[in-house]
Amino acid sequence: MANNLHILILAAGKGTRMKSETPKVMHTLGGTPMIDHVIIKAKLLKPFKISIMINKSLSGIKKNIPIYKCFCRNLN
């Protein structure tokens, strides 16, 4: 049976409450960016597609995404 699951990861937050210039999703847990933890877990579900919504001002996040073969789209 084909898997028609499409996962949408919302990663548009700037993380201003963290009082850091680093976007929230790029902060590390155990040496790995938080966005990576989410993508790795999402891939375990074997979806046909993973999309990540980011804020246009956080486009620097995109350079980490290609290794996971996800589609990254700007929110604005």
PDB file of N, CA and C in Angstrom:
ATOM      1  N   MET A   1       0.845  -1.179   0.000  1.00  0.00           N
ATOM      2  CA  MET A   1       0.000   0.000   0.000  1.00  0.00           C
ATOM      3  C   MET A   1       0.893   1.246   0.000  1.00  0.00           C
ATOM      4  N   ALA A   2       0.598   2.179  -0.871  1.00  0.00           N
ATOM      5  CA  ALA A   2       1.367   3.418  -0.970  1.00  0.00           C
ATOM      6  C   ALA A   2       1.050   4.330   0.207  1.00  0.00           C
ATOM      7  N   ASN A   3       2.081   4.997   0.695  1.00  0.00           N
ATOM      8  CA  ASN A   3       1.904   5.930   1.802  1.00  0.00           C
ATOM      9  C   ASN A   3       1.631   7.313   1.219  1.00  0.00           C
ATOM     10  N   ASN A   4       0.485   7.885   1.523  1.00  0.00           N
ATOM     11  CA  ASN A   4       0.152   9.215   1.010  1.00  0.00           C
ATOM     12  C   ASN A   4       0.278  10.285   2.091  1.00  0.00           C
ATOM     13  N   LEU A   5       1.066  10.010   3.104  1.00  0.00           N
ATOM     14  CA  LEU A   5       1.264  10.946   4.211  1.00  0.00           C
ATOM     15  C   LEU A   5       2.159  12.104   3.775  1.00  0.00           C
ATOM     16  N   HIS A   6       1.676  13.309   3.975  1.00  0.00           N
ATOM     17  CA  HIS A   6       2.455  14.522   3.716  1.00  0.00           C
ATOM     18  C   HIS A   6       2.639  15.219   5.056  1.00  0.00           C
ATOM     19  N   ILE A   7       3.868  15.370   5.485  1.00  0.00           N
ATOM     20  CA  ILE A   7       4.159  15.997   6.777  1.00  0.00           C
ATOM     21  C   ILE A   7       4.542  17.454   6.547  1.00  0.00           C
ATOM     22  N   LEU A   8       3.919  18.343   7.307  1.00  0.00           N
ATOM     23  CA  LEU A   8       4.224  19.769   7.256  1.00  0.00           C
ATOM     24  C   LEU A   8       4.829  20.168   8.594  1.00  0.00           C
ATOM     25  N   ILE A   9       6.074  20.631   8.555  1.00  0.00           N
ATOM     26  CA  ILE A   9       6.772  21.068   9.765  1.00  0.00           C
ATOM     27  C   ILE A   9       6.764  22.592   9.779  1.00  0.00           C
ATOM     28  N   LEU A  10       6.228  23.161  10.845  1.00  0.00           N
ATOM     29  CA  LEU A  10       6.180  24.618  10.986  1.00  0.00           C
ATOM     30  C   LEU A  10       7.440  25.070  11.705  1.00  0.00           C
ATOM     31  N   ALA A  11       8.277  25.822  11.003  1.00  0.00           N
ATOM     32  CA  ALA A  11       9.554  26.258  11.560  1.00  0.00           C
ATOM     33  C   ALA A  11       9.790  27.732  11.263  1.00  0.00           C
ATOM     34  N   ALA A  12       8.756  28.547  11.434  1.00  0.00           N
ATOM     35  CA  ALA A  12       8.840  29.959  11.070  1.00  0.00           C
ATOM     36  C   ALA A  12       9.165  30.869  12.250  1.00  0.00           C
ATOM     37  N   GLY A  13       9.265  30.309  13.448  1.00  0.00           N
ATOM     38  CA  GLY A  13       9.531  31.132  14.628  1.00  0.00           C
ATOM     39  C   GLY A  13      10.944  31.685  14.656  1.00  0.00           C
ATOM     40  N   LYS A  14      11.062  32.915  15.086  1.00  0.00           N
ATOM     41  CA  LYS A  14      12.375  33.554  15.167  1.00  0.00           C
ATOM     42  C   LYS A  14      13.087  33.238  16.474  1.00  0.00           C
ATOM     43  N   GLY A  15      12.363  32.784  17.465  1.00  0.00           N
ATOM     44  CA  GLY A  15      12.982  32.434  18.743  1.00  0.00           C
ATOM     45  C   GLY A  15      13.350  33.645  19.579  1.00  0.00           C
ATOM     46  N   THR A  16      12.602  34.736  19.467  1.00  0.00           N
ATOM     47  CA  THR A  16      12.939  35.965  20.187  1.00  0.00           C
ATOM     48  C   THR A  16      12.890  35.777  21.701  1.00  0.00           C
ATOM     49  N   ARG A  17      12.027  34.900  22.187  1.00  0.00           N
ATOM     50  CA  ARG A  17      11.970  34.667  23.639  1.00  0.00           C
ATOM     51  C   ARG A  17      13.209  33.941  24.149  1.00  0.00           C
ATOM     52  N   MET A  18      13.972  33.366  23.242  1.00  0.00           N
ATOM     53  CA  MET A  18      15.201  32.678  23.637  1.00  0.00           C
ATOM     54  C   MET A  18      16.362  33.671  23.779  1.00  0.00           C
ATOM     55  N   LYS A  19      16.086  34.931  23.427  1.00  0.00           N
ATOM     56  CA  LYS A  19      17.085  36.000  23.523  1.00  0.00           C
ATOM     57  C   LYS A  19      18.397  35.607  22.831  1.00  0.00           C
ATOM     58  N   SER A  20      18.261  35.223  21.569  1.00  0.00           N
ATOM     59  CA  SER A  20      19.406  34.778  20.789  1.00  0.00           C
ATOM     60  C   SER A  20      19.222  35.199  19.343  1.00  0.00           C
ATOM     61  N   GLU A  21      20.306  35.417  18.646  1.00  0.00           N
ATOM     62  CA  GLU A  21      20.257  35.727  17.218  1.00  0.00           C
ATOM     63  C   GLU A  21      20.035  34.459  16.396  1.00  0.00           C
ATOM     64  N   THR A  22      20.244  33.309  16.999  1.00  0.00           N
ATOM     65  CA  THR A  22      20.070  32.028  16.317  1.00  0.00           C
ATOM     66  C   THR A  22      18.588  31.687  16.243  1.00  0.00           C
ATOM     67  N   PRO A  23      18.084  31.344  15.058  1.00  0.00           N
ATOM     68  CA  PRO A  23      16.674  30.938  14.963  1.00  0.00           C
ATOM     69  C   PRO A  23      16.399  29.750  15.892  1.00  0.00           C
ATOM     70  N   LYS A  24      15.221  29.734  16.474  1.00  0.00           N
ATOM     71  CA  LYS A  24      14.864  28.701  17.453  1.00  0.00           C
ATOM     72  C   LYS A  24      15.138  27.294  16.934  1.00  0.00           C
ATOM     73  N   VAL A  25      14.762  27.005  15.716  1.00  0.00           N
ATOM     74  CA  VAL A  25      14.912  25.647  15.191  1.00  0.00           C
ATOM     75  C   VAL A  25      16.362  25.239  14.972  1.00  0.00           C
ATOM     76  N   MET A  26      17.286  26.210  15.027  1.00  0.00           N
ATOM     77  CA  MET A  26      18.704  25.898  14.847  1.00  0.00           C
ATOM     78  C   MET A  26      19.449  25.739  16.169  1.00  0.00           C
ATOM     79  N   HIS A  27      18.771  26.002  17.286  1.00  0.00           N
ATOM     80  CA  HIS A  27      19.396  25.736  18.586  1.00  0.00           C
ATOM     81  C   HIS A  27      19.601  24.233  18.705  1.00  0.00           C
ATOM     82  N   THR A  28      20.652  23.841  19.386  1.00  0.00           N
ATOM     83  CA  THR A  28      20.975  22.416  19.431  1.00  0.00           C
ATOM     84  C   THR A  28      20.508  21.734  20.710  1.00  0.00           C
ATOM     85  N   LEU A  29      20.162  20.477  20.551  1.00  0.00           N
ATOM     86  CA  LEU A  29      19.856  19.569  21.657  1.00  0.00           C
ATOM     87  C   LEU A  29      20.768  18.369  21.455  1.00  0.00           C
ATOM     88  N   GLY A  30      21.664  18.137  22.382  1.00  0.00           N
ATOM     89  CA  GLY A  30      22.592  17.022  22.231  1.00  0.00           C
ATOM     90  C   GLY A  30      23.508  17.183  21.035  1.00  0.00           C
ATOM     91  N   GLY A  31      23.813  18.437  20.672  1.00  0.00           N
ATOM     92  CA  GLY A  31      24.718  18.698  19.561  1.00  0.00           C
ATOM     93  C   GLY A  31      24.057  18.681  18.186  1.00  0.00           C
ATOM     94  N   THR A  32      22.742  18.497  18.134  1.00  0.00           N
ATOM     95  CA  THR A  32      22.011  18.437  16.863  1.00  0.00           C
ATOM     96  C   THR A  32      20.940  19.520  16.846  1.00  0.00           C
ATOM     97  N   PRO A  33      20.831  20.300  15.743  1.00  0.00           N
ATOM     98  CA  PRO A  33      19.795  21.330  15.675  1.00  0.00           C
ATOM     99  C   PRO A  33      18.400  20.743  15.885  1.00  0.00           C
ATOM    100  N   MET A  34      17.534  21.511  16.554  1.00  0.00           N
ATOM    101  CA  MET A  34      16.178  21.027  16.854  1.00  0.00           C
ATOM    102  C   MET A  34      15.424  20.619  15.591  1.00  0.00           C
ATOM    103  N   ILE A  35      15.598  21.357  14.500  1.00  0.00           N
ATOM    104  CA  ILE A  35      14.895  21.012  13.264  1.00  0.00           C
ATOM    105  C   ILE A  35      15.311  19.631  12.774  1.00  0.00           C
ATOM    106  N   ASP A  36      16.573  19.267  12.968  1.00  0.00           N
ATOM    107  CA  ASP A  36      17.045  17.946  12.550  1.00  0.00           C
ATOM    108  C   ASP A  36      16.341  16.844  13.330  1.00  0.00           C
ATOM    109  N   HIS A  37      16.154  17.051  14.629  1.00  0.00           N
ATOM    110  CA  HIS A  37      15.446  16.056  15.448  1.00  0.00           C
ATOM    111  C   HIS A  37      14.035  15.824  14.902  1.00  0.00           C
ATOM    112  N   VAL A  38      13.354  16.916  14.552  1.00  0.00           N
ATOM    113  CA  VAL A  38      11.980  16.817  14.051  1.00  0.00           C
ATOM    114  C   VAL A  38      11.950  16.097  12.699  1.00  0.00           C
ATOM    115  N   ILE A  39      12.862  16.452  11.804  1.00  0.00           N
ATOM    116  CA  ILE A  39      12.897  15.829  10.476  1.00  0.00           C
ATOM    117  C   ILE A  39      13.218  14.340  10.578  1.00  0.00           C
ATOM    118  N   ILE A  40      14.176  13.991  11.415  1.00  0.00           N
ATOM    119  CA  ILE A  40      14.553  12.581  11.584  1.00  0.00           C
ATOM    120  C   ILE A  40      13.357  11.764  12.066  1.00  0.00           C
ATOM    121  N   LYS A  41      12.629  12.282  13.051  1.00  0.00           N
ATOM    122  CA  LYS A  41      11.445  11.569  13.558  1.00  0.00           C
ATOM    123  C   LYS A  41      10.352  11.499  12.490  1.00  0.00           C
ATOM    124  N   ALA A  42      10.170  12.575  11.734  1.00  0.00           N
ATOM    125  CA  ALA A  42       9.153  12.582  10.682  1.00  0.00           C
ATOM    126  C   ALA A  42       9.475  11.535   9.614  1.00  0.00           C
ATOM    127  N   LYS A  43      10.752  11.388   9.266  1.00  0.00           N
ATOM    128  CA  LYS A  43      11.140  10.420   8.240  1.00  0.00           C
ATOM    129  C   LYS A  43      10.869   8.984   8.669  1.00  0.00           C
ATOM    130  N   LEU A  44      10.816   8.732   9.973  1.00  0.00           N
ATOM    131  CA  LEU A  44      10.499   7.387  10.463  1.00  0.00           C
ATOM    132  C   LEU A  44       9.090   6.955  10.055  1.00  0.00           C
ATOM    133  N   LEU A  45       8.220   7.923   9.797  1.00  0.00           N
ATOM    134  CA  LEU A  45       6.849   7.634   9.367  1.00  0.00           C
ATOM    135  C   LEU A  45       6.765   7.296   7.877  1.00  0.00           C
ATOM    136  N   LYS A  46       7.891   7.423   7.178  1.00  0.00           N
ATOM    137  CA  LYS A  46       7.987   7.135   5.746  1.00  0.00           C
ATOM    138  C   LYS A  46       6.933   7.881   4.912  1.00  0.00           C
ATOM    139  N   PRO A  47       6.890   9.203   5.064  1.00  0.00           N
ATOM    140  CA  PRO A  47       5.920   9.974   4.278  1.00  0.00           C
ATOM    141  C   PRO A  47       6.366  10.070   2.822  1.00  0.00           C
ATOM    142  N   PHE A  48       5.436  10.381   1.932  1.00  0.00           N
ATOM    143  CA  PHE A  48       5.832  10.585   0.538  1.00  0.00           C
ATOM    144  C   PHE A  48       6.443  11.975   0.374  1.00  0.00           C
ATOM    145  N   LYS A  49       6.158  12.874   1.321  1.00  0.00           N
ATOM    146  CA  LYS A  49       6.683  14.234   1.216  1.00  0.00           C
ATOM    147  C   LYS A  49       6.776  14.869   2.597  1.00  0.00           C
ATOM    148  N   ILE A  50       7.849  15.629   2.801  1.00  0.00           N
ATOM    149  CA  ILE A  50       7.997  16.449   4.007  1.00  0.00           C
ATOM    150  C   ILE A  50       8.202  17.883   3.534  1.00  0.00           C
ATOM    151  N   SER A  51       7.364  18.785   4.009  1.00  0.00           N
ATOM    152  CA  SER A  51       7.497  20.207   3.694  1.00  0.00           C
ATOM    153  C   SER A  51       7.798  20.953   4.981  1.00  0.00           C
ATOM    154  N   ILE A  52       8.610  21.990   4.857  1.00  0.00           N
ATOM    155  CA  ILE A  52       8.974  22.795   6.019  1.00  0.00           C
ATOM    156  C   ILE A  52       8.649  24.246   5.708  1.00  0.00           C
ATOM    157  N   MET A  53       7.804  24.853   6.540  1.00  0.00           N
ATOM    158  CA  MET A  53       7.455  26.260   6.370  1.00  0.00           C
ATOM    159  C   MET A  53       8.404  27.091   7.223  1.00  0.00           C
ATOM    160  N   ILE A  54       9.104  28.018   6.578  1.00  0.00           N
ATOM    161  CA  ILE A  54      10.024  28.889   7.302  1.00  0.00           C
ATOM    162  C   ILE A  54       9.651  30.340   7.042  1.00  0.00           C
ATOM    163  N   ASN A  55      10.146  31.218   7.900  1.00  0.00           N
ATOM    164  CA  ASN A  55       9.975  32.651   7.738  1.00  0.00           C
ATOM    165  C   ASN A  55      11.014  33.123   6.724  1.00  0.00           C
ATOM    166  N   LYS A  56      10.642  34.005   5.828  1.00  0.00           N
ATOM    167  CA  LYS A  56      11.570  34.483   4.800  1.00  0.00           C
ATOM    168  C   LYS A  56      12.874  35.008   5.404  1.00  0.00           C
ATOM    169  N   SER A  57      12.785  35.650   6.552  1.00  0.00           N
ATOM    170  CA  SER A  57      13.984  36.210   7.179  1.00  0.00           C
ATOM    171  C   SER A  57      14.896  35.126   7.754  1.00  0.00           C
ATOM    172  N   LEU A  58      14.420  33.885   7.803  1.00  0.00           N
ATOM    173  CA  LEU A  58      15.220  32.782   8.338  1.00  0.00           C
ATOM    174  C   LEU A  58      15.702  31.859   7.225  1.00  0.00           C
ATOM    175  N   SER A  59      15.875  32.392   6.035  1.00  0.00           N
ATOM    176  CA  SER A  59      16.226  31.554   4.892  1.00  0.00           C
ATOM    177  C   SER A  59      17.568  30.847   5.060  1.00  0.00           C
ATOM    178  N   GLY A  60      18.383  31.279   6.013  1.00  0.00           N
ATOM    179  CA  GLY A  60      19.645  30.597   6.286  1.00  0.00           C
ATOM    180  C   GLY A  60      19.444  29.160   6.738  1.00  0.00           C
ATOM    181  N   ILE A  61      18.259  28.856   7.223  1.00  0.00           N
ATOM    182  CA  ILE A  61      17.932  27.498   7.658  1.00  0.00           C
ATOM    183  C   ILE A  61      17.979  26.544   6.468  1.00  0.00           C
ATOM    184  N   LYS A  62      17.670  27.046   5.288  1.00  0.00           N
ATOM    185  CA  LYS A  62      17.585  26.204   4.091  1.00  0.00           C
ATOM    186  C   LYS A  62      18.867  25.428   3.825  1.00  0.00           C
ATOM    187  N   LYS A  63      20.021  25.971   4.191  1.00  0.00           N
ATOM    188  CA  LYS A  63      21.268  25.271   3.869  1.00  0.00           C
ATOM    189  C   LYS A  63      21.400  23.951   4.627  1.00  0.00           C
ATOM    190  N   ASN A  64      20.689  23.773   5.730  1.00  0.00           N
ATOM    191  CA  ASN A  64      20.728  22.505   6.459  1.00  0.00           C
ATOM    192  C   ASN A  64      19.691  21.517   5.956  1.00  0.00           C
ATOM    193  N   ILE A  65      18.664  21.985   5.297  1.00  0.00           N
ATOM    194  CA  ILE A  65      17.541  21.136   4.906  1.00  0.00           C
ATOM    195  C   ILE A  65      17.850  20.173   3.754  1.00  0.00           C
ATOM    196  N   PRO A  66      18.633  20.546   2.724  1.00  0.00           N
ATOM    197  CA  PRO A  66      18.805  19.646   1.570  1.00  0.00           C
ATOM    198  C   PRO A  66      19.289  18.233   1.898  1.00  0.00           C
ATOM    199  N   ILE A  67      20.017  18.060   2.979  1.00  0.00           N
ATOM    200  CA  ILE A  67      20.511  16.718   3.292  1.00  0.00           C
ATOM    201  C   ILE A  67      19.376  15.754   3.593  1.00  0.00           C
ATOM    202  N   TYR A  68      18.207  16.290   3.917  1.00  0.00           N
ATOM    203  CA  TYR A  68      17.049  15.449   4.223  1.00  0.00           C
ATOM    204  C   TYR A  68      16.080  15.326   3.051  1.00  0.00           C
ATOM    205  N   LYS A  69      16.374  16.017   1.949  1.00  0.00           N
ATOM    206  CA  LYS A  69      15.502  15.988   0.768  1.00  0.00           C
ATOM    207  C   LYS A  69      14.077  16.417   1.109  1.00  0.00           C
ATOM    208  N   CYS A  70      13.963  17.527   1.810  1.00  0.00           N
ATOM    209  CA  CYS A  70      12.664  18.095   2.160  1.00  0.00           C
ATOM    210  C   CYS A  70      12.420  19.319   1.292  1.00  0.00           C
ATOM    211  N   PHE A  71      11.168  19.673   1.134  1.00  0.00           N
ATOM    212  CA  PHE A  71      10.788  20.868   0.396  1.00  0.00           C
ATOM    213  C   PHE A  71      10.624  22.004   1.390  1.00  0.00           C
ATOM    214  N   CYS A  72      11.356  23.080   1.188  1.00  0.00           N
ATOM    215  CA  CYS A  72      11.329  24.211   2.110  1.00  0.00           C
ATOM    216  C   CYS A  72      10.614  25.383   1.430  1.00  0.00           C
ATOM    217  N   ARG A  73       9.639  25.971   2.104  1.00  0.00           N
ATOM    218  CA  ARG A  73       8.862  27.067   1.514  1.00  0.00           C
ATOM    219  C   ARG A  73       8.794  28.237   2.492  1.00  0.00           C
ATOM    220  N   ASN A  74       8.953  29.450   1.951  1.00  0.00           N
ATOM    221  CA  ASN A  74       8.854  30.654   2.775  1.00  0.00           C
ATOM    222  C   ASN A  74       7.415  30.926   3.158  1.00  0.00           C
ATOM    223  N   LEU A  75       7.228  31.350   4.398  1.00  0.00           N
ATOM    224  CA  LEU A  75       5.902  31.660   4.915  1.00  0.00           C
ATOM    225  C   LEU A  75       5.350  32.939   4.305  1.00  0.00           C
ATOM    226  N   ASN A  76       6.208  33.959   4.098  1.00  0.00           N
ATOM    227  CA  ASN A  76       5.710  35.225   3.554  1.00  0.00           C
ATOM    228  C   ASN A  76       6.294  35.493   2.198  1.00  0.00           C
TER     229      ASN A  76
END
